[in-house]
């Protein structure tokens, strides 16, 4: 583009404006979402909550399940306010029933 | 330490042999087995699904915590995945300790903790359908 905006970029050079995360679904959530994983494009600095909001768009019953779901990023339990990074694996973990 | 997920029947004697050290005076084992009913409703089989890499990591962390807390030198923990028939073992634990009290306590701690935070899910198959078992009270906490 020959014409450039004078507004300074909000991101440092090289930082992606969007990030891609791999979301894993298990048990009843896999049934609900129609698969065991999905790639999700999110704005840079998106949190787990932002990802959940995005996922809720695609399944009407998803939002009602969220209060009972735990979250893990790269295999460690995290809170919903945790920021995500490009390439993260976000697992949505329904109440567990092993044993 | 043995910590594993397996789609094959659990080799319980192998787990016991692993914790049968000369310094141990007691071995406590626990087997979770497939019951033929869920609160009275006949169950024909069970299915177990795991977030495998995280499940193994969580199981290892629980075993390490138990070994440290009770000063143990040998623990074995194995959990099945896939479809299981009535009577098959879904989980097996073997704990060896110098004295029985530590073995009983550590074994109880491991199964109780596993049930609260290891990402494994059970599906109950009935004659006329199947349901995932997702008890809300067992929700693991963040952090």
JSON list of C-alpha atoms in Angstrom, two decimals:
[
{"chain": "A", "resi": 1, "resn": "UNK", "atom": "CA", "xyz": [0.00, 0.00, 0.00]},
{"chain": "A", "resi": 2, "resn": "UNK", "atom": "CA", "xyz": [1.43, 3.43, -0.92]},
{"chain": "A", "resi": 3, "resn": "UNK", "atom": "CA", "xyz": [-0.63, 5.27, 1.68]},
{"chain": "A", "resi": 4, "resn": "UNK", "atom": "CA", "xyz": [0.26, 4.54, 5.26]},
{"chain": "A", "resi": 5, "resn": "UNK", "atom": "CA", "xyz": [-1.54, 5.56, 8.41]},
{"chain": "A", "resi": 6, "resn": "UNK", "atom": "CA", "xyz": [0.34, 7.79, 10.79]},
{"chain": "A", "resi": 7, "resn": "UNK", "atom": "CA", "xyz": [-1.11, 6.03, 13.82]},
{"chain": "A", "resi": 8, "resn": "UNK", "atom": "CA", "xyz": [1.72, 4.18, 15.55]},
{"chain": "A", "resi": 9, "resn": "UNK", "atom": "CA", "xyz": [1.29, 0.42, 15.64]},
{"chain": "A", "resi": 10, "resn": "UNK", "atom": "CA", "xyz": [-0.09, -0.87, 18.93]},
{"chain": "A", "resi": 11, "resn": "UNK", "atom": "CA", "xyz": [2.10, -3.95, 18.72]},
{"chain": "A", "resi": 12, "resn": "UNK", "atom": "CA", "xyz": [5.89, -4.06, 18.68]},
{"chain": "A", "resi": 13, "resn": "UNK", "atom": "CA", "xyz": [7.27, -5.04, 15.30]},
{"chain": "A", "resi": 14, "resn": "UNK", "atom": "CA", "xyz": [7.08, -8.77, 14.80]},
{"chain": "A", "resi": 15, "resn": "UNK", "atom": "CA", "xyz": [4.32, -9.45, 17.33]},
{"chain": "A", "resi": 16, "resn": "UNK", "atom": "CA", "xyz": [1.30, -11.03, 15.62]},
{"chain": "A", "resi": 17, "resn": "UNK", "atom": "CA", "xyz": [-1.98, -9.11, 15.67]},
{"chain": "A", "resi": 18, "resn": "UNK", "atom": "CA", "xyz": [-3.77, -12.40, 16.08]},
{"chain": "A", "resi": 19, "resn": "UNK", "atom": "CA", "xyz": [-2.85, -15.64, 17.78]},
{"chain": "A", "resi": 20, "resn": "UNK", "atom": "CA", "xyz": [-3.86, -19.19, 17.05]},
{"chain": "A", "resi": 21, "resn": "UNK", "atom": "CA", "xyz": [-4.61, -21.60, 19.87]},
{"chain": "A", "resi": 22, "resn": "UNK", "atom": "CA", "xyz": [-5.56, -25.25, 19.75]},
{"chain": "A", "resi": 23, "resn": "UNK", "atom": "CA", "xyz": [-8.63, -25.98, 21.87]},
{"chain": "A", "resi": 24, "resn": "UNK", "atom": "CA", "xyz": [-9.20, -29.50, 23.18]},
{"chain": "A", "resi": 25, "resn": "UNK", "atom": "CA", "xyz": [-12.63, -30.84, 24.15]},
{"chain": "A", "resi": 26, "resn": "UNK", "atom": "CA", "xyz": [-13.25, -33.95, 26.20]},
{"chain": "A", "resi": 27, "resn": "UNK", "atom": "CA", "xyz": [-16.12, -36.24, 27.17]},
{"chain": "A", "resi": 28, "resn": "UNK", "atom": "CA", "xyz": [-19.52, -34.49, 26.92]},
{"chain": "A", "resi": 29, "resn": "UNK", "atom": "CA", "xyz": [-17.89, -31.29, 25.66]},
{"chain": "A", "resi": 30, "resn": "UNK", "atom": "CA", "xyz": [-16.47, -33.17, 22.67]},
{"chain": "A", "resi": 31, "resn": "UNK", "atom": "CA", "xyz": [-19.99, -34.42, 21.95]},
{"chain": "A", "resi": 32, "resn": "UNK", "atom": "CA", "xyz": [-21.40, -30.91, 22.32]},
{"chain": "A", "resi": 33, "resn": "UNK", "atom": "CA", "xyz": [-18.77, -29.25, 20.13]},
{"chain": "A", "resi": 34, "resn": "UNK", "atom": "CA", "xyz": [-18.80, -32.00, 17.51]},
{"chain": "A", "resi": 35, "resn": "UNK", "atom": "CA", "xyz": [-15.14, -32.90, 17.77]},
{"chain": "A", "resi": 36, "resn": "UNK", "atom": "CA", "xyz": [-12.16, -33.26, 20.05]},
{"chain": "A", "resi": 37, "resn": "UNK", "atom": "CA", "xyz": [-10.23, -30.20, 18.94]},
{"chain": "A", "resi": 38, "resn": "UNK", "atom": "CA", "xyz": [-10.49, -26.94, 17.11]},
{"chain": "A", "resi": 39, "resn": "UNK", "atom": "CA", "xyz": [-8.10, -24.23, 16.01]},
{"chain": "A", "resi": 40, "resn": "UNK", "atom": "CA", "xyz": [-9.14, -20.81, 17.20]},
{"chain": "A", "resi": 41, "resn": "UNK", "atom": "CA", "xyz": [-7.88, -17.43, 15.95]},
{"chain": "A", "resi": 42, "resn": "UNK", "atom": "CA", "xyz": [-7.98, -14.75, 18.64]},
{"chain": "A", "resi": 43, "resn": "UNK", "atom": "CA", "xyz": [-6.77, -11.22, 19.09]},
{"chain": "A", "resi": 44, "resn": "UNK", "atom": "CA", "xyz": [-3.31, -10.87, 20.57]},
{"chain": "A", "resi": 45, "resn": "UNK", "atom": "CA", "xyz": [-3.47, -10.78, 24.38]},
{"chain": "A", "resi": 46, "resn": "UNK", "atom": "CA", "xyz": [-6.74, -12.71, 24.39]},
{"chain": "A", "resi": 47, "resn": "UNK", "atom": "CA", "xyz": [-7.49, -14.59, 27.59]},
{"chain": "A", "resi": 48, "resn": "UNK", "atom": "CA", "xyz": [-9.13, -17.95, 28.29]},
{"chain": "A", "resi": 49, "resn": "UNK", "atom": "CA", "xyz": [-12.39, -16.02, 28.81]},
{"chain": "A", "resi": 50, "resn": "UNK", "atom": "CA", "xyz": [-12.10, -14.48, 25.36]},
{"chain": "A", "resi": 51, "resn": "UNK", "atom": "CA", "xyz": [-11.66, -17.95, 23.86]},
{"chain": "A", "resi": 52, "resn": "UNK", "atom": "CA", "xyz": [-14.74, -19.17, 25.74]},
{"chain": "A", "resi": 53, "resn": "UNK", "atom": "CA", "xyz": [-16.78, -16.25, 24.42]},
{"chain": "A", "resi": 54, "resn": "UNK", "atom": "CA", "xyz": [-15.70, -17.11, 20.89]},
{"chain": "A", "resi": 55, "resn": "UNK", "atom": "CA", "xyz": [-16.56, -20.79, 21.34]},
{"chain": "A", "resi": 56, "resn": "UNK", "atom": "CA", "xyz": [-20.00, -19.93, 22.74]},
{"chain": "A", "resi": 57, "resn": "UNK", "atom": "CA", "xyz": [-20.88, -18.44, 19.35]},
{"chain": "A", "resi": 58, "resn": "UNK", "atom": "CA", "xyz": [-20.76, -21.86, 17.73]},
{"chain": "A", "resi": 59, "resn": "UNK", "atom": "CA", "xyz": [-22.75, -23.94, 20.23]},
{"chain": "A", "resi": 60, "resn": "UNK", "atom": "CA", "xyz": [-25.89, -22.67, 21.97]},
{"chain": "A", "resi": 61, "resn": "UNK", "atom": "CA", "xyz": [-25.46, -24.90, 25.03]},
{"chain": "A", "resi": 62, "resn": "UNK", "atom": "CA", "xyz": [-21.79, -24.15, 25.53]},
{"chain": "A", "resi": 63, "resn": "UNK", "atom": "CA", "xyz": [-22.14, -21.12, 27.80]},
{"chain": "A", "resi": 64, "resn": "UNK", "atom": "CA", "xyz": [-24.27, -23.00, 30.33]},
{"chain": "A", "resi": 65, "resn": "UNK", "atom": "CA", "xyz": [-21.53, -25.63, 30.66]},
{"chain": "A", "resi": 66, "resn": "UNK", "atom": "CA", "xyz": [-18.68, -23.19, 31.32]},
{"chain": "A", "resi": 67, "resn": "UNK", "atom": "CA", "xyz": [-19.31, -22.76, 35.08]},
{"chain": "A", "resi": 68, "resn": "UNK", "atom": "CA", "xyz": [-18.56, -26.48, 35.54]},
{"chain": "A", "resi": 69, "resn": "UNK", "atom": "CA", "xyz": [-15.49, -26.57, 33.31]},
{"chain": "A", "resi": 70, "resn": "UNK", "atom": "CA", "xyz": [-11.86, -26.20, 34.39]},
{"chain": "A", "resi": 71, "resn": "UNK", "atom": "CA", "xyz": [-9.15, -24.89, 32.08]},
{"chain": "A", "resi": 72, "resn": "UNK", "atom": "CA", "xyz": [-5.63, -26.00, 31.35]},
{"chain": "A", "resi": 73, "resn": "UNK", "atom": "CA", "xyz": [-3.11, -24.19, 29.18]},
{"chain": "A", "resi": 74, "resn": "UNK", "atom": "CA", "xyz": [-0.25, -26.38, 28.01]},
{"chain": "A", "resi": 75, "resn": "UNK", "atom": "CA", "xyz": [-1.30, -29.04, 30.54]},
{"chain": "A", "resi": 76, "resn": "UNK", "atom": "CA", "xyz": [-1.37, -26.82, 33.65]},
{"chain": "A", "resi": 77, "resn": "UNK", "atom": "CA", "xyz": [-4.62, -25.79, 35.36]},
{"chain": "A", "resi": 78, "resn": "UNK", "atom": "CA", "xyz": [-5.20, -22.04, 35.01]},
{"chain": "A", "resi": 79, "resn": "UNK", "atom": "CA", "xyz": [-7.84, -19.42, 35.78]},
{"chain": "A", "resi": 80, "resn": "UNK", "atom": "CA", "xyz": [-10.14, -17.90, 33.17]},
{"chain": "A", "resi": 81, "resn": "UNK", "atom": "CA", "xyz": [-8.26, -14.59, 33.20]},
{"chain": "A", "resi": 82, "resn": "UNK", "atom": "CA", "xyz": [-5.04, -16.23, 31.99]},
{"chain": "A", "resi": 83, "resn": "UNK", "atom": "CA", "xyz": [-3.64, -14.66, 28.80]},
{"chain": "A", "resi": 84, "resn": "UNK", "atom": "CA", "xyz": [-3.07, -16.93, 25.84]},
{"chain": "A", "resi": 85, "resn": "UNK", "atom": "CA", "xyz": [-0.10, -16.99, 23.48]},
{"chain": "A", "resi": 86, "resn": "UNK", "atom": "CA", "xyz": [0.26, -18.07, 19.90]},
{"chain": "A", "resi": 87, "resn": "UNK", "atom": "CA", "xyz": [0.55, -21.85, 19.70]},
{"chain": "A", "resi": 88, "resn": "UNK", "atom": "CA", "xyz": [-0.95, -22.52, 23.15]},
{"chain": "A", "resi": 89, "resn": "UNK", "atom": "CA", "xyz": [-2.98, -25.65, 23.79]},
{"chain": "A", "resi": 90, "resn": "UNK", "atom": "CA", "xyz": [-6.14, -24.78, 25.74]},
{"chain": "A", "resi": 91, "resn": "UNK", "atom": "CA", "xyz": [-7.95, -27.77, 27.21]},
{"chain": "A", "resi": 92, "resn": "UNK", "atom": "CA", "xyz": [-11.51, -27.49, 28.47]},
{"chain": "A", "resi": 93, "resn": "UNK", "atom": "CA", "xyz": [-11.88, -29.99, 31.27]},
{"chain": "A", "resi": 94, "resn": "UNK", "atom": "CA", "xyz": [-15.36, -31.09, 32.36]},
{"chain": "A", "resi": 95, "resn": "UNK", "atom": "CA", "xyz": [-15.71, -32.47, 35.91]},
{"chain": "A", "resi": 96, "resn": "UNK", "atom": "CA", "xyz": [-13.44, -35.51, 35.99]},
{"chain": "A", "resi": 97, "resn": "UNK", "atom": "CA", "xyz": [-14.59, -39.07, 36.76]},
{"chain": "A", "resi": 98, "resn": "UNK", "atom": "CA", "xyz": [-11.51, -41.27, 36.64]},
{"chain": "A", "resi": 99, "resn": "UNK", "atom": "CA", "xyz": [-10.82, -44.05, 39.10]},
{"chain": "B", "resi": 1, "resn": "UNK", "atom": "CA", "xyz": [7.85, -45.35, 40.29]},
{"chain": "B", "resi": 2, "resn": "UNK", "atom": "CA", "xyz": [5.40, -46.73, 37.75]},
{"chain": "B", "resi": 3, "resn": "UNK", "atom": "CA", "xyz": [2.83, -44.24, 36.45]},
{"chain": "B", "resi": 4, "resn": "UNK", "atom": "CA", "xyz": [0.93, -45.19, 33.33]},
{"chain": "B", "resi": 5, "resn": "UNK", "atom": "CA", "xyz": [-2.21, -45.12, 31.25]},
{"chain": "B", "resi": 6, "resn": "UNK", "atom": "CA", "xyz": [-2.88, -48.34, 29.42]},
{"chain": "B", "resi": 7, "resn": "UNK", "atom": "CA", "xyz": [-5.45, -49.64, 26.97]},
{"chain": "B", "resi": 8, "resn": "UNK", "atom": "CA", "xyz": [-4.53, -53.21, 27.98]},
{"chain": "B", "resi": 9, "resn": "UNK", "atom": "CA", "xyz": [-5.69, -55.04, 31.11]},
{"chain": "B", "resi": 10, "resn": "UNK", "atom": "CA", "xyz": [-3.67, -53.81, 34.12]},
{"chain": "B", "resi": 11, "resn": "UNK", "atom": "CA", "xyz": [-0.88, -56.17, 35.11]},
{"chain": "B", "resi": 12, "resn": "UNK", "atom": "CA", "xyz": [-1.42, -56.01, 38.87]},
{"chain": "B", "resi": 13, "resn": "UNK", "atom": "CA", "xyz": [1.34, -58.50, 39.85]},
{"chain": "B", "resi": 14, "resn": "UNK", "atom": "CA", "xyz": [3.83, -56.31, 37.97]},
{"chain": "B", "resi": 15, "resn": "UNK", "atom": "CA", "xyz": [2.75, -53.29, 40.04]},
{"chain": "B", "resi": 16, "resn": "UNK", "atom": "CA", "xyz": [3.08, -55.25, 43.29]},
{"chain": "B", "resi": 17, "resn": "UNK", "atom": "CA", "xyz": [6.49, -56.62, 42.29]},
{"chain": "B", "resi": 18, "resn": "UNK", "atom": "CA", "xyz": [7.65, -53.06, 41.63]},
{"chain": "B", "resi": 19, "resn": "UNK", "atom": "CA", "xyz": [6.94, -51.97, 45.22]},
{"chain": "B", "resi": 20, "resn": "UNK", "atom": "CA", "xyz": [8.11, -55.17, 46.92]},
{"chain": "B", "resi": 21, "resn": "UNK", "atom": "CA", "xyz": [11.46, -53.81, 48.13]},
{"chain": "B", "resi": 22, "resn": "UNK", "atom": "CA", "xyz": [13.54, -55.46, 50.88]},
{"chain": "B", "resi": 23, "resn": "UNK", "atom": "CA", "xyz": [13.15, -52.40, 53.12]},
{"chain": "B", "resi": 24, "resn": "UNK", "atom": "CA", "xyz": [9.36, -52.53, 52.96]},
{"chain": "B", "resi": 25, "resn": "UNK", "atom": "CA", "xyz": [7.25, -54.39, 55.51]},
{"chain": "B", "resi": 26, "resn": "UNK", "atom": "CA", "xyz": [3.84, -53.69, 54.01]},
{"chain": "B", "resi": 27, "resn": "UNK", "atom": "CA", "xyz": [2.26, -53.35, 50.60]},
{"chain": "B", "resi": 28, "resn": "UNK", "atom": "CA", "xyz": [-1.16, -51.81, 50.19]},
{"chain": "B", "resi": 29, "resn": "UNK", "atom": "CA", "xyz": [-3.03, -52.22, 46.92]},
{"chain": "B", "resi": 30, "resn": "UNK", "atom": "CA", "xyz": [-6.23, -50.68, 45.66]},
{"chain": "B", "resi": 31, "resn": "UNK", "atom": "CA", "xyz": [-8.18, -51.75, 42.61]},
{"chain": "B", "resi": 32, "resn": "UNK", "atom": "CA", "xyz": [-11.08, -49.81, 41.18]},
{"chain": "B", "resi": 33, "resn": "UNK", "atom": "CA", "xyz": [-13.25, -52.29, 39.28]},
{"chain": "B", "resi": 34, "resn": "UNK", "atom": "CA", "xyz": [-16.19, -51.96, 36.94]},
{"chain": "B", "resi": 35, "resn": "UNK", "atom": "CA", "xyz": [-19.48, -52.28, 38.82]},
{"chain": "B", "resi": 36, "resn": "UNK", "atom": "CA", "xyz": [-22.53, -53.77, 37.09]},
{"chain": "B", "resi": 37, "resn": "UNK", "atom": "CA", "xyz": [-24.84, -50.92, 38.02]},
{"chain": "B", "resi": 38, "resn": "UNK", "atom": "CA", "xyz": [-25.01, -47.16, 38.49]},
{"chain": "B", "resi": 39, "resn": "UNK", "atom": "CA", "xyz": [-27.29, -46.50, 41.46]},
{"chain": "B", "resi": 40, "resn": "UNK", "atom": "CA", "xyz": [-29.28, -49.58, 40.57]},
{"chain": "B", "resi": 41, "resn": "UNK", "atom": "CA", "xyz": [-29.43, -49.08, 36.82]},
{"chain": "B", "resi": 42, "resn": "UNK", "atom": "CA", "xyz": [-27.74, -52.01, 35.04]},
{"chain": "B", "resi": 43, "resn": "UNK", "atom": "CA", "xyz": [-24.42, -51.06, 33.40]},
{"chain": "B", "resi": 44, "resn": "UNK", "atom": "CA", "xyz": [-23.23, -53.19, 30.48]},
{"chain": "B", "resi": 45, "resn": "UNK", "atom": "CA", "xyz": [-19.72, -51.73, 30.16]},
{"chain": "B", "resi": 46, "resn": "UNK", "atom": "CA", "xyz": [-17.66, -48.59, 30.81]},
{"chain": "B", "resi": 47, "resn": "UNK", "atom": "CA", "xyz": [-15.50, -46.42, 28.61]},
{"chain": "B", "resi": 48, "resn": "UNK", "atom": "CA", "xyz": [-12.62, -44.27, 29.84]},
{"chain": "B", "resi": 49, "resn": "UNK", "atom": "CA", "xyz": [-11.22, -41.29, 27.98]},
{"chain": "B", "resi": 50, "resn": "UNK", "atom": "CA", "xyz": [-8.19, -39.30, 29.10]},
{"chain": "B", "resi": 51, "resn": "UNK", "atom": "CA", "xyz": [-6.33, -36.13, 28.24]},
{"chain": "B", "resi": 52, "resn": "UNK", "atom": "CA", "xyz": [-3.43, -38.49, 28.15]},
{"chain": "B", "resi": 53, "resn": "UNK", "atom": "CA", "xyz": [-0.34, -36.30, 28.44]},
{"chain": "B", "resi": 54, "resn": "UNK", "atom": "CA", "xyz": [-1.83, -34.16, 31.21]},
{"chain": "B", "resi": 55, "resn": "UNK", "atom": "CA", "xyz": [-3.35, -37.15, 33.00]},
{"chain": "B", "resi": 56, "resn": "UNK", "atom": "CA", "xyz": [0.03, -38.86, 33.22]},
{"chain": "B", "resi": 57, "resn": "UNK", "atom": "CA", "xyz": [1.65, -35.63, 34.42]},
{"chain": "B", "resi": 58, "resn": "UNK", "atom": "CA", "xyz": [-1.02, -35.19, 37.12]},
{"chain": "B", "resi": 59, "resn": "UNK", "atom": "CA", "xyz": [-0.76, -38.83, 38.18]},
{"chain": "B", "resi": 60, "resn": "UNK", "atom": "CA", "xyz": [3.02, -38.49, 38.48]},
{"chain": "B", "resi": 61, "resn": "UNK", "atom": "CA", "xyz": [2.64, -35.31, 40.57]},
{"chain": "B", "resi": 62, "resn": "UNK", "atom": "CA", "xyz": [0.20, -37.06, 42.93]},
{"chain": "B", "resi": 63, "resn": "UNK", "atom": "CA", "xyz": [2.49, -40.06, 43.33]},
{"chain": "B", "resi": 64, "resn": "UNK", "atom": "CA", "xyz": [5.50, -37.81, 43.95]},
{"chain": "B", "resi": 65, "resn": "UNK", "atom": "CA", "xyz": [3.53, -35.89, 46.58]},
{"chain": "B", "resi": 66, "resn": "UNK", "atom": "CA", "xyz": [2.58, -39.14, 48.32]},
{"chain": "B", "resi": 67, "resn": "UNK", "atom": "CA", "xyz": [6.14, -40.48, 48.21]},
{"chain": "B", "resi": 68, "resn": "UNK", "atom": "CA", "xyz": [7.46, -37.29, 49.74]},
{"chain": "B", "resi": 69, "resn": "UNK", "atom": "CA", "xyz": [4.72, -36.97, 52.37]},
{"chain": "B", "resi": 70, "resn": "UNK", "atom": "CA", "xyz": [4.97, -40.55, 53.62]},
{"chain": "B", "resi": 71, "resn": "UNK", "atom": "CA", "xyz": [8.67, -41.08, 52.87]},
{"chain": "B", "resi": 72, "resn": "UNK", "atom": "CA", "xyz": [8.04, -43.91, 50.41]},
{"chain": "B", "resi": 73, "resn": "UNK", "atom": "CA", "xyz": [10.51, -45.37, 47.96]},
{"chain": "B", "resi": 74, "resn": "UNK", "atom": "CA", "xyz": [8.13, -47.30, 45.71]},
{"chain": "B", "resi": 75, "resn": "UNK", "atom": "CA", "xyz": [4.67, -46.57, 44.32]},
{"chain": "B", "resi": 76, "resn": "UNK", "atom": "CA", "xyz": [2.92, -47.89, 41.21]},
{"chain": "B", "resi": 77, "resn": "UNK", "atom": "CA", "xyz": [-0.19, -46.37, 39.63]},
{"chain": "B", "resi": 78, "resn": "UNK", "atom": "CA", "xyz": [-1.91, -47.57, 36.48]},
{"chain": "B", "resi": 79, "resn": "UNK", "atom": "CA", "xyz": [-5.18, -46.40, 34.89]},
{"chain": "B", "resi": 80, "resn": "UNK", "atom": "CA", "xyz": [-7.05, -47.99, 32.02]},
{"chain": "B", "resi": 81, "resn": "UNK", "atom": "CA", "xyz": [-8.43, -46.24, 28.96]},
{"chain": "B", "resi": 82, "resn": "UNK", "atom": "CA", "xyz": [-10.90, -47.50, 26.37]},
{"chain": "B", "resi": 83, "resn": "UNK", "atom": "CA", "xyz": [-13.74, -49.95, 26.94]},
{"chain": "B", "resi": 84, "resn": "UNK", "atom": "CA", "xyz": [-13.91, -52.10, 30.07]},
{"chain": "B", "resi": 85, "resn": "UNK", "atom": "CA", "xyz": [-16.18, -55.01, 30.94]},
{"chain": "B", "resi": 86, "resn": "UNK", "atom": "CA", "xyz": [-17.82, -55.66, 34.31]},
{"chain": "B", "resi": 87, "resn": "UNK", "atom": "CA", "xyz": [-15.24, -56.76, 36.89]},
{"chain": "B", "resi": 88, "resn": "UNK", "atom": "CA", "xyz": [-12.19, -55.42, 35.07]},
{"chain": "B", "resi": 89, "resn": "UNK", "atom": "CA", "xyz": [-9.83, -53.10, 36.96]},
{"chain": "B", "resi": 90, "resn": "UNK", "atom": "CA", "xyz": [-10.01, -49.50, 35.79]},
{"chain": "B", "resi": 91, "resn": "UNK", "atom": "CA", "xyz": [-7.32, -48.29, 38.17]},
{"chain": "B", "resi": 92, "resn": "UNK", "atom": "CA", "xyz": [-4.69, -50.05, 40.26]},
{"chain": "B", "resi": 93, "resn": "UNK", "atom": "CA", "xyz": [-2.39, -48.68, 42.95]},
{"chain": "B", "resi": 94, "resn": "UNK", "atom": "CA", "xyz": [0.39, -50.43, 44.81]},
{"chain": "B", "resi": 95, "resn": "UNK", "atom": "CA", "xyz": [2.21, -48.72, 47.67]},
{"chain": "B", "resi": 96, "resn": "UNK", "atom": "CA", "xyz": [5.12, -50.22, 49.54]},
{"chain": "B", "resi": 97, "resn": "UNK", "atom": "CA", "xyz": [6.21, -48.83, 52.92]},
{"chain": "B", "resi": 98, "resn": "UNK", "atom": "CA", "xyz": [8.30, -49.93, 55.88]},
{"chain": "B", "resi": 99, "resn": "UNK", "atom": "CA", "xyz": [5.10, -50.11, 57.99]},
{"chain": "B", "resi": 100, "resn": "UNK", "atom": "CA", "xyz": [1.45, -50.57, 57.10]},
{"chain": "B", "resi": 101, "resn": "UNK", "atom": "CA", "xyz": [0.06, -47.24, 58.32]},
{"chain": "B", "resi": 102, "resn": "UNK", "atom": "CA", "xyz": [1.99, -45.26, 55.71]},
{"chain": "B", "resi": 103, "resn": "UNK", "atom": "CA", "xyz": [1.03, -47.72, 52.97]},
{"chain": "B", "resi": 104, "resn": "UNK", "atom": "CA", "xyz": [-2.70, -47.49, 53.76]},
{"chain": "B", "resi": 105, "resn": "UNK", "atom": "CA", "xyz": [-2.68, -43.70, 54.10]},
{"chain": "B", "resi": 106, "resn": "UNK", "atom": "CA", "xyz": [-0.69, -43.06, 50.92]},
{"chain": "B", "resi": 107, "resn": "UNK", "atom": "CA", "xyz": [-2.85, -45.48, 48.92]},
{"chain": "B", "resi": 108, "resn": "UNK", "atom": "CA", "xyz": [-6.02, -43.74, 50.09]},
{"chain": "B", "resi": 109, "resn": "UNK", "atom": "CA", "xyz": [-4.52, -40.32, 49.34]},
{"chain": "B", "resi": 110, "resn": "UNK", "atom": "CA", "xyz": [-3.57, -41.34, 45.81]},
{"chain": "B", "resi": 111, "resn": "UNK", "atom": "CA", "xyz": [-6.99, -42.68, 44.78]},
{"chain": "B", "resi": 112, "resn": "UNK", "atom": "CA", "xyz": [-8.88, -39.84, 46.47]},
{"chain": "B", "resi": 113, "resn": "UNK", "atom": "CA", "xyz": [-6.70, -37.18, 44.84]},
{"chain": "B", "resi": 114, "resn": "UNK", "atom": "CA", "xyz": [-6.76, -38.87, 41.45]},
{"chain": "B", "resi": 115, "resn": "UNK", "atom": "CA", "xyz": [-10.54, -38.71, 41.47]},
{"chain": "B", "resi": 116, "resn": "UNK", "atom": "CA", "xyz": [-10.51, -34.94, 42.01]},
{"chain": "B", "resi": 117, "resn": "UNK", "atom": "CA", "xyz": [-8.01, -33.68, 39.46]},
{"chain": "B", "resi": 118, "resn": "UNK", "atom": "CA", "xyz": [-6.71, -36.18, 36.93]},
{"chain": "B", "resi": 119, "resn": "UNK", "atom": "CA", "xyz": [-8.32, -35.46, 33.54]},
{"chain": "B", "resi": 120, "resn": "UNK", "atom": "CA", "xyz": [-9.95, -38.83, 32.91]},
{"chain": "B", "resi": 121, "resn": "UNK", "atom": "CA", "xyz": [-13.65, -39.35, 32.18]},
{"chain": "B", "resi": 122, "resn": "UNK", "atom": "CA", "xyz": [-15.89, -42.37, 32.54]},
{"chain": "B", "resi": 123, "resn": "UNK", "atom": "CA", "xyz": [-18.77, -43.19, 30.22]},
{"chain": "B", "resi": 124, "resn": "UNK", "atom": "CA", "xyz": [-21.44, -45.55, 31.49]},
{"chain": "B", "resi": 125, "resn": "UNK", "atom": "CA", "xyz": [-23.08, -47.73, 28.85]},
{"chain": "B", "resi": 126, "resn": "UNK", "atom": "CA", "xyz": [-26.61, -48.93, 29.57]},
{"chain": "B", "resi": 127, "resn": "UNK", "atom": "CA", "xyz": [-28.88, -51.20, 27.53]},
{"chain": "B", "resi": 128, "resn": "UNK", "atom": "CA", "xyz": [-30.54, -48.16, 26.00]},
{"chain": "B", "resi": 129, "resn": "UNK", "atom": "CA", "xyz": [-27.84, -45.50, 25.80]},
{"chain": "B", "resi": 130, "resn": "UNK", "atom": "CA", "xyz": [-24.72, -44.05, 27.37]},
{"chain": "B", "resi": 131, "resn": "UNK", "atom": "CA", "xyz": [-23.80, -41.06, 29.53]},
{"chain": "B", "resi": 132, "resn": "UNK", "atom": "CA", "xyz": [-20.58, -39.33, 30.48]},
{"chain": "B", "resi": 133, "resn": "UNK", "atom": "CA", "xyz": [-20.13, -39.22, 34.24]},
{"chain": "B", "resi": 134, "resn": "UNK", "atom": "CA", "xyz": [-19.21, -35.66, 35.15]},
{"chain": "B", "resi": 135, "resn": "UNK", "atom": "CA", "xyz": [-19.82, -35.07, 38.86]},
{"chain": "B", "resi": 136, "resn": "UNK", "atom": "CA", "xyz": [-19.81, -31.33, 39.43]},
{"chain": "B", "resi": 137, "resn": "UNK", "atom": "CA", "xyz": [-18.48, -31.77, 42.97]},
{"chain": "B", "resi": 138, "resn": "UNK", "atom": "CA", "xyz": [-15.21, -33.21, 41.63]},
{"chain": "B", "resi": 139, "resn": "UNK", "atom": "CA", "xyz": [-14.32, -30.10, 39.66]},
{"chain": "B", "resi": 140, "resn": "UNK", "atom": "CA", "xyz": [-10.59, -29.47, 40.00]},
{"chain": "B", "resi": 141, "resn": "UNK", "atom": "CA", "xyz": [-9.57, -26.04, 41.16]},
{"chain": "B", "resi": 142, "resn": "UNK", "atom": "CA", "xyz": [-7.39, -23.73, 39.15]},
{"chain": "B", "resi": 143, "resn": "UNK", "atom": "CA", "xyz": [-3.79, -23.13, 40.12]}
]
